Coordinates of C-alpha atoms in Angstrom, one line a residue:
M17 CA -102.9 -197.0 7.1
R18 CA -105.2 -198.4 9.8
S19 CA -104.8 -201.8 11.4
T20 CA -107.2 -203.2 14.0
C21 CA -107.0 -207.0 13.6
H22 CA -103.3 -207.4 13.0
P23 CA -101.4 -204.1 13.6
L24 CA -98.0 -205.7 13.1
K25 CA -98.7 -206.2 9.4
P26 CA -97.2 -202.8 8.3
L27 CA -94.0 -203.7 10.0
L28 CA -93.9 -207.1 8.6
T29 CA -94.5 -205.8 5.1
L30 CA -91.6 -203.3 5.4
L31 CA -89.4 -206.1 6.9
C32 CA -90.1 -208.4 4.0
G33 CA -89.9 -205.7 1.5
S34 CA -86.4 -204.7 2.7
L35 CA -85.3 -208.3 2.4
F36 CA -86.7 -208.7 -1.1
V37 CA -84.9 -205.5 -2.3
C38 CA -81.6 -206.8 -0.9
A39 CA -82.2 -210.1 -2.7
A40 CA -83.0 -208.5 -6.0
Q41 CA -79.7 -206.7 -6.0
A42 CA -77.7 -209.8 -5.6
E43 CA -76.5 -211.8 -8.7
L44 CA -76.3 -215.5 -8.1
K45 CA -73.1 -217.2 -9.3
P46 CA -71.9 -220.7 -8.7
M47 CA -68.9 -221.1 -6.3
A48 CA -66.0 -223.5 -6.6
D49 CA -65.5 -226.2 -3.9
N50 CA -62.3 -224.5 -2.7
E51 CA -64.1 -221.2 -2.4
L52 CA -66.9 -222.8 -0.4
A53 CA -64.4 -224.4 1.9
E54 CA -63.0 -221.0 3.0
I55 CA -66.4 -219.6 4.0
T56 CA -68.2 -219.9 7.3
G57 CA -71.4 -218.2 8.2
Q58 CA -75.0 -218.5 9.2
A59 CA -78.1 -218.7 7.2
L60 CA -80.3 -215.6 6.8
V61 CA -83.3 -217.5 8.2
T62 CA -83.0 -219.9 11.1
L63 CA -85.6 -221.7 13.2
D64 CA -85.5 -222.2 17.0
G65 CA -87.8 -224.4 19.1
L66 CA -88.6 -224.3 22.8
T67 CA -91.0 -226.0 25.2
Y68 CA -91.9 -224.2 28.5
G69 CA -94.9 -224.2 30.9
G70 CA -97.1 -226.3 28.6
F71 CA -96.4 -224.2 25.6
E72 CA -94.4 -225.0 22.4
Y73 CA -92.6 -222.2 20.7
T74 CA -91.3 -221.8 17.1
R75 CA -89.2 -218.8 16.4
V76 CA -88.2 -217.7 12.9
N77 CA -85.0 -215.6 13.1
L78 CA -83.9 -213.2 10.4
G79 CA -80.2 -212.5 10.6
A80 CA -80.4 -209.0 9.1
E81 CA -80.2 -205.3 9.9
I82 CA -83.1 -203.2 8.6
D83 CA -83.5 -199.4 8.5
L84 CA -87.1 -198.2 8.8
L85 CA -89.0 -195.0 8.2
T86 CA -92.7 -195.7 8.5
N87 CA -95.8 -193.7 9.2
I88 CA -99.2 -195.3 10.2
D89 CA -102.3 -193.2 10.8
E90 CA -103.6 -195.4 13.6
L91 CA -102.1 -198.4 15.3
R92 CA -104.3 -200.7 17.4
L93 CA -103.6 -204.0 19.1
G94 CA -106.1 -205.8 21.3
N95 CA -109.2 -203.9 20.2
Y96 CA -111.9 -205.7 22.1
S97 CA -114.1 -205.2 25.2
R98 CA -112.4 -205.7 28.6
N99 CA -114.1 -206.0 32.0
D100 CA -111.0 -206.6 34.0
P101 CA -110.6 -204.7 37.3
N102 CA -107.0 -204.0 36.3
T103 CA -108.1 -202.1 33.1
V104 CA -107.4 -198.5 34.2
S105 CA -108.9 -196.5 31.4
D106 CA -111.9 -196.4 29.0
Q107 CA -109.7 -196.8 25.9
P108 CA -111.0 -199.4 23.4
A109 CA -107.7 -201.1 22.8
D110 CA -104.8 -202.5 24.8
I111 CA -102.4 -200.5 22.6
R112 CA -103.6 -197.5 20.7
I113 CA -101.3 -195.0 19.0
N114 CA -102.4 -192.4 16.5
N115 CA -99.9 -191.0 14.0
F116 CA -97.5 -193.8 14.8
A117 CA -94.0 -193.6 13.2
L118 CA -90.6 -195.2 13.4
G119 CA -87.6 -193.1 12.4
R120 CA -87.3 -189.3 11.7
V121 CA -86.4 -186.8 9.0
D122 CA -83.9 -184.1 9.7
N123 CA -84.3 -180.8 7.8
A124 CA -87.6 -182.1 6.7
N125 CA -88.8 -178.9 5.0
S126 CA -85.7 -178.3 2.9
S127 CA -83.8 -179.7 -0.1
N128 CA -81.3 -181.2 2.4
A129 CA -83.9 -183.5 4.0
T130 CA -82.2 -186.5 5.6
V131 CA -83.8 -189.7 6.7
V132 CA -82.6 -190.9 10.1
P133 CA -84.0 -194.5 10.2
F134 CA -85.2 -196.6 13.1
Q135 CA -82.7 -199.4 13.1
V136 CA -83.4 -203.0 14.0
R137 CA -81.1 -206.0 14.1
D138 CA -82.0 -209.7 14.1
P139 CA -85.8 -209.3 13.9
Y140 CA -87.8 -212.4 14.5
L141 CA -91.4 -213.8 14.4
E142 CA -92.4 -216.3 17.0
F143 CA -95.5 -218.5 17.5
A144 CA -96.7 -220.0 20.8
F145 CA -98.7 -223.2 20.6
K146 CA -100.7 -225.1 23.2
V147 CA -103.0 -228.1 23.2
N148 CA -106.5 -227.0 24.2
G149 CA -109.1 -228.9 26.3
Q150 CA -110.2 -230.9 23.2
G151 CA -106.7 -232.1 22.5
I152 CA -106.2 -229.8 19.5
R153 CA -102.9 -228.0 19.1
E154 CA -103.6 -224.3 18.5
V155 CA -101.8 -221.0 18.2
A156 CA -101.9 -219.3 21.6
G157 CA -99.9 -216.2 20.6
I158 CA -97.6 -214.5 18.2
R159 CA -94.9 -211.9 18.6
L160 CA -92.7 -209.7 16.5
G161 CA -89.4 -208.8 18.2
F162 CA -85.9 -207.4 17.7
G163 CA -82.5 -208.4 18.9
R164 CA -81.6 -204.7 19.0
A165 CA -83.6 -201.6 18.2
R166 CA -82.5 -197.9 18.1
G167 CA -84.2 -194.8 16.9
D168 CA -87.2 -192.4 17.3
L169 CA -90.6 -193.8 18.1
S170 CA -93.3 -191.2 17.6
G171 CA -97.1 -191.0 18.0
D172 CA -100.0 -189.8 20.1
I173 CA -100.0 -192.6 22.6
L174 CA -103.5 -193.1 23.9
S175 CA -103.1 -196.4 25.7
L176 CA -100.4 -198.9 26.4
T177 CA -100.3 -202.4 27.9
G178 CA -97.0 -204.1 28.8
N179 CA -93.6 -203.3 30.2
M180 CA -92.4 -199.7 29.7
Q181 CA -89.4 -199.3 32.0
G182 CA -87.6 -196.1 31.4
L183 CA -85.5 -193.6 33.3
V184 CA -86.3 -189.9 34.0
T185 CA -83.3 -187.8 35.0
G186 CA -82.4 -184.2 35.4
S187 CA -81.3 -181.4 37.6
A188 CA -83.2 -180.6 40.8
S189 CA -83.1 -177.0 39.8
T190 CA -85.3 -177.9 36.8
A191 CA -87.9 -179.3 39.2
R192 CA -87.6 -176.2 41.4
E193 CA -88.2 -173.8 38.5
Y194 CA -91.2 -175.8 37.4
Y195 CA -92.6 -175.9 40.9
M196 CA -92.1 -172.1 41.4
A197 CA -93.9 -171.4 38.1
Q198 CA -96.8 -173.7 38.9
N199 CA -97.3 -172.2 42.4
N200 CA -96.5 -168.5 41.6
L201 CA -93.5 -168.4 43.9
N202 CA -90.4 -166.2 43.7
A203 CA -87.0 -166.5 45.3
F204 CA -88.3 -165.0 48.6
T205 CA -91.6 -166.8 48.9
C206 CA -89.9 -170.1 47.9
T207 CA -88.1 -170.1 51.3
F208 CA -91.4 -170.4 53.1
N209 CA -92.6 -173.4 51.1
F210 CA -91.4 -176.8 52.2
N211 CA -91.2 -178.4 48.8
C212 CA -89.6 -175.4 47.2
L213 CA -87.1 -175.1 50.0
A214 CA -86.2 -178.8 49.7
L215 CA -85.7 -178.5 46.0
S216 CA -83.6 -175.4 46.6
M217 CA -81.4 -177.3 49.0
A218 CA -80.8 -179.9 46.3
G219 CA -79.4 -177.2 44.0
N220 CA -78.1 -178.6 40.7
S221 CA -77.8 -182.2 41.9
E222 CA -78.9 -184.7 39.4
I223 CA -82.0 -186.6 40.4
F224 CA -83.4 -189.7 38.7
S225 CA -86.1 -192.3 39.0
E226 CA -87.3 -195.4 37.1
I227 CA -90.7 -194.8 35.4
Q228 CA -93.3 -197.4 34.5
L229 CA -96.8 -197.5 33.2
V230 CA -99.0 -196.4 36.1
K231 CA -102.6 -195.9 37.0
N232 CA -103.5 -192.2 36.9
G233 CA -104.2 -190.7 40.3
T234 CA -102.3 -193.3 42.3
G235 CA -99.3 -194.5 40.5
D236 CA -100.2 -198.1 41.0
T237 CA -98.6 -200.6 38.6
T238 CA -100.9 -203.5 39.6
V239 CA -104.6 -203.9 40.6
N240 CA -105.5 -206.9 42.8
G241 CA -102.0 -208.3 42.2
L242 CA -102.3 -208.1 38.4
P243 CA -100.4 -205.7 36.1
I244 CA -102.6 -202.9 34.9
N245 CA -103.6 -202.7 31.2
R246 CA -104.7 -199.9 28.9
A247 CA -102.6 -197.4 30.8
T248 CA -102.7 -193.7 29.8
H249 CA -99.9 -192.5 32.1
I250 CA -96.3 -193.3 32.9
G251 CA -94.4 -192.2 35.9
V252 CA -92.8 -192.9 39.3
P253 CA -94.6 -195.9 40.7
N254 CA -96.6 -195.7 44.0
G255 CA -94.1 -196.0 46.9
E256 CA -91.0 -195.2 44.8
S257 CA -89.0 -192.0 44.9
F258 CA -86.4 -190.0 43.1
H259 CA -82.7 -190.8 43.9
T260 CA -79.4 -189.0 43.5
D261 CA -75.7 -189.9 43.5
N262 CA -75.2 -186.9 45.9
A263 CA -74.4 -188.8 49.2
T264 CA -75.6 -185.9 51.4
L265 CA -78.9 -185.5 49.6
E266 CA -79.8 -189.1 48.9
P267 CA -81.0 -189.9 52.5
L268 CA -83.5 -187.0 52.3
L269 CA -85.1 -187.7 48.9
P270 CA -87.3 -190.6 50.0
A271 CA -88.8 -188.3 52.6
I272 CA -89.6 -185.4 50.2
S273 CA -89.7 -187.0 46.7
T274 CA -91.8 -190.1 47.0
N275 CA -95.1 -190.9 45.2
N276 CA -97.3 -191.9 48.2
G277 CA -100.2 -193.0 46.1
D278 CA -101.3 -189.6 44.9
C279 CA -99.1 -189.2 41.8
V280 CA -97.2 -186.3 43.5
A281 CA -93.6 -186.1 44.7
S282 CA -92.2 -183.0 46.2
G283 CA -95.3 -181.2 45.1
L284 CA -94.6 -182.1 41.5
P285 CA -96.5 -184.4 39.2
A286 CA -95.1 -188.0 39.4
C287 CA -97.5 -189.4 36.8
F288 CA -97.4 -188.0 33.3
P289 CA -99.9 -188.5 30.4
L290 CA -98.4 -190.7 27.7
V291 CA -99.9 -188.5 25.0
N292 CA -97.5 -185.7 26.2
Y293 CA -94.6 -187.6 24.7
K294 CA -94.9 -187.2 21.0
S295 CA -91.5 -188.8 20.3
I296 CA -89.4 -191.2 22.5
F297 CA -85.9 -192.2 21.5
V298 CA -85.5 -196.0 21.9
G299 CA -82.0 -197.0 22.9
D300 CA -79.0 -194.9 23.8
R301 CA -78.9 -191.7 21.6
T302 CA -75.3 -191.1 22.7
Q303 CA -74.1 -194.4 21.1
A304 CA -74.5 -194.5 17.4
D305 CA -73.3 -198.1 17.2
L306 CA -76.4 -200.3 17.2
S307 CA -74.4 -203.1 18.9
I308 CA -73.9 -200.7 21.9
G309 CA -76.7 -198.2 21.7
G310 CA -79.5 -200.5 20.7
A311 CA -82.2 -201.5 23.2
Q312 CA -82.6 -205.3 23.7
G313 CA -85.7 -207.4 24.3
V314 CA -88.1 -205.1 22.4
F315 CA -91.2 -206.9 21.2
F316 CA -94.9 -206.6 20.4
S317 CA -97.2 -209.6 21.0
L318 CA -100.8 -210.8 20.6
Q319 CA -102.1 -213.7 22.6
N320 CA -105.5 -215.3 23.4
Q321 CA -104.4 -216.4 26.9
N322 CA -101.7 -215.7 29.4
V323 CA -98.4 -216.6 27.6
P324 CA -94.9 -216.4 29.0
W325 CA -92.5 -215.3 26.2
Q326 CA -88.8 -216.0 26.5
D327 CA -86.8 -212.8 27.5
L328 CA -84.0 -212.9 24.8
A329 CA -82.3 -210.0 26.6
S330 CA -81.7 -212.0 29.8
T331 CA -78.8 -214.3 30.3
N332 CA -80.5 -216.7 32.8
N333 CA -83.4 -218.0 30.7
Q334 CA -86.1 -215.7 32.1
F335 CA -89.6 -215.3 30.7
V336 CA -91.9 -212.3 30.3
A337 CA -95.4 -212.9 31.6
T338 CA -98.1 -211.5 29.4
Q339 CA -101.9 -211.4 29.8
S340 CA -104.5 -212.2 27.2
G341 CA -104.6 -209.4 24.6
A342 CA -101.8 -207.2 23.3
F343 CA -98.5 -206.5 24.9
A344 CA -95.6 -204.1 24.2
N345 CA -92.2 -204.9 25.9
F346 CA -89.7 -202.1 26.4
A347 CA -88.1 -203.5 29.5
K348 CA -84.8 -202.7 31.2
S349 CA -82.0 -205.3 31.2
G350 CA -79.3 -205.9 33.7
E351 CA -79.3 -205.0 37.4
G352 CA -77.8 -202.4 39.6
A353 CA -75.0 -200.3 38.1
N354 CA -75.3 -202.5 34.9
T355 CA -78.9 -201.7 34.3
I356 CA -79.7 -200.6 30.8
Y357 CA -82.9 -198.8 30.1
P358 CA -84.7 -198.9 26.6
F359 CA -85.4 -195.2 26.8
I360 CA -84.3 -192.2 28.9
V361 CA -86.5 -189.0 29.4
S362 CA -85.1 -185.8 30.7
L363 CA -86.8 -184.3 33.8
Y364 CA -87.7 -181.2 31.7
E365 CA -89.5 -183.5 29.1
A366 CA -91.2 -185.5 31.9
L367 CA -92.7 -182.3 33.3
N368 CA -93.4 -180.4 30.1
G369 CA -93.8 -183.1 27.5
A370 CA -91.6 -184.0 24.4
A371 CA -92.3 -182.5 21.0
R372 CA -92.6 -184.8 17.9
V373 CA -89.7 -185.1 15.6
P374 CA -90.6 -184.7 11.9
T375 CA -91.3 -188.1 10.3
C376 CA -92.3 -186.9 6.8
I377 CA -90.3 -185.2 4.0
G378 CA -92.0 -181.8 3.4
D379 CA -94.3 -179.5 5.4
L380 CA -96.1 -182.2 7.3
S381 CA -94.6 -183.4 10.5
K382 CA -97.0 -186.4 10.7
G383 CA -99.8 -187.9 8.7
C384 CA -97.7 -188.2 5.5

């Protein structure tokens, strides 16, 4: 399935289809007054209204949990010509993902194939309206979002625009082994190489860093003060470094493990091609309960002007600023020790890439 004008249609179709199936299985019977008096609850569909920054918003909330397994040959949002200086690639669309899939299939090529769905809770569809210069109220944007989301997102990610705030974490020894292999070093020659020696001193300490969409070659997240769009890489932003909970090592890391505008930290790549990550787990894979392990604030949007969308994952009424075009929001929530990331990538995967999980039942791992 290919979608260029409205790439959210496949998800909306699946969403509605799931609701219709549930409705078809329910037999309607009248209830007595005394039975009704004992029941409290909320309607499946609710409407919310909001006014902010000259925009009027109408949000249609679906109080439901939906399990998805979907495959799309090519997913495009914002497929139009851009001349912005903050456009950092020659990709034709703001978001372009080939072989896009949600969910996975375990034991795919066997009689015991098991679907492990992409789970969403409280999905919603929201419209932003604004009065134009001629006094006409028009749609300025639309977004599809989820209260909670958890599961495997797969695809060949060729370009992304939006917020992608993840965490890369792993042992310093993993970085050392990679560095030695890339520079043809052994245990002896490593001691005469500054970067290799520094990583050796770190031993098995856990190192970590926040990663964002970045401009390849520099690690910049903005150009002329504006967020980049059509990014092809994700990594440690320019000026940021790896960190550790090791109190002895932490003061040294900014000196040896910082991206100084060249997409390199400790001699290692600090910016990684998005296409290397064939599958990303959204949410916390260690928490099977969607209420705990589900990522919050995930949404996809399309807008014909800069639109601020309410951040439903925040508790202080914050808004997410989006530029004209398409936008994907996988942003962290909370601060400090309470920060929750929508996805976590191991250091090994960051350096070597992540394989695609099967998303089809049978021999094909993609393109069902």
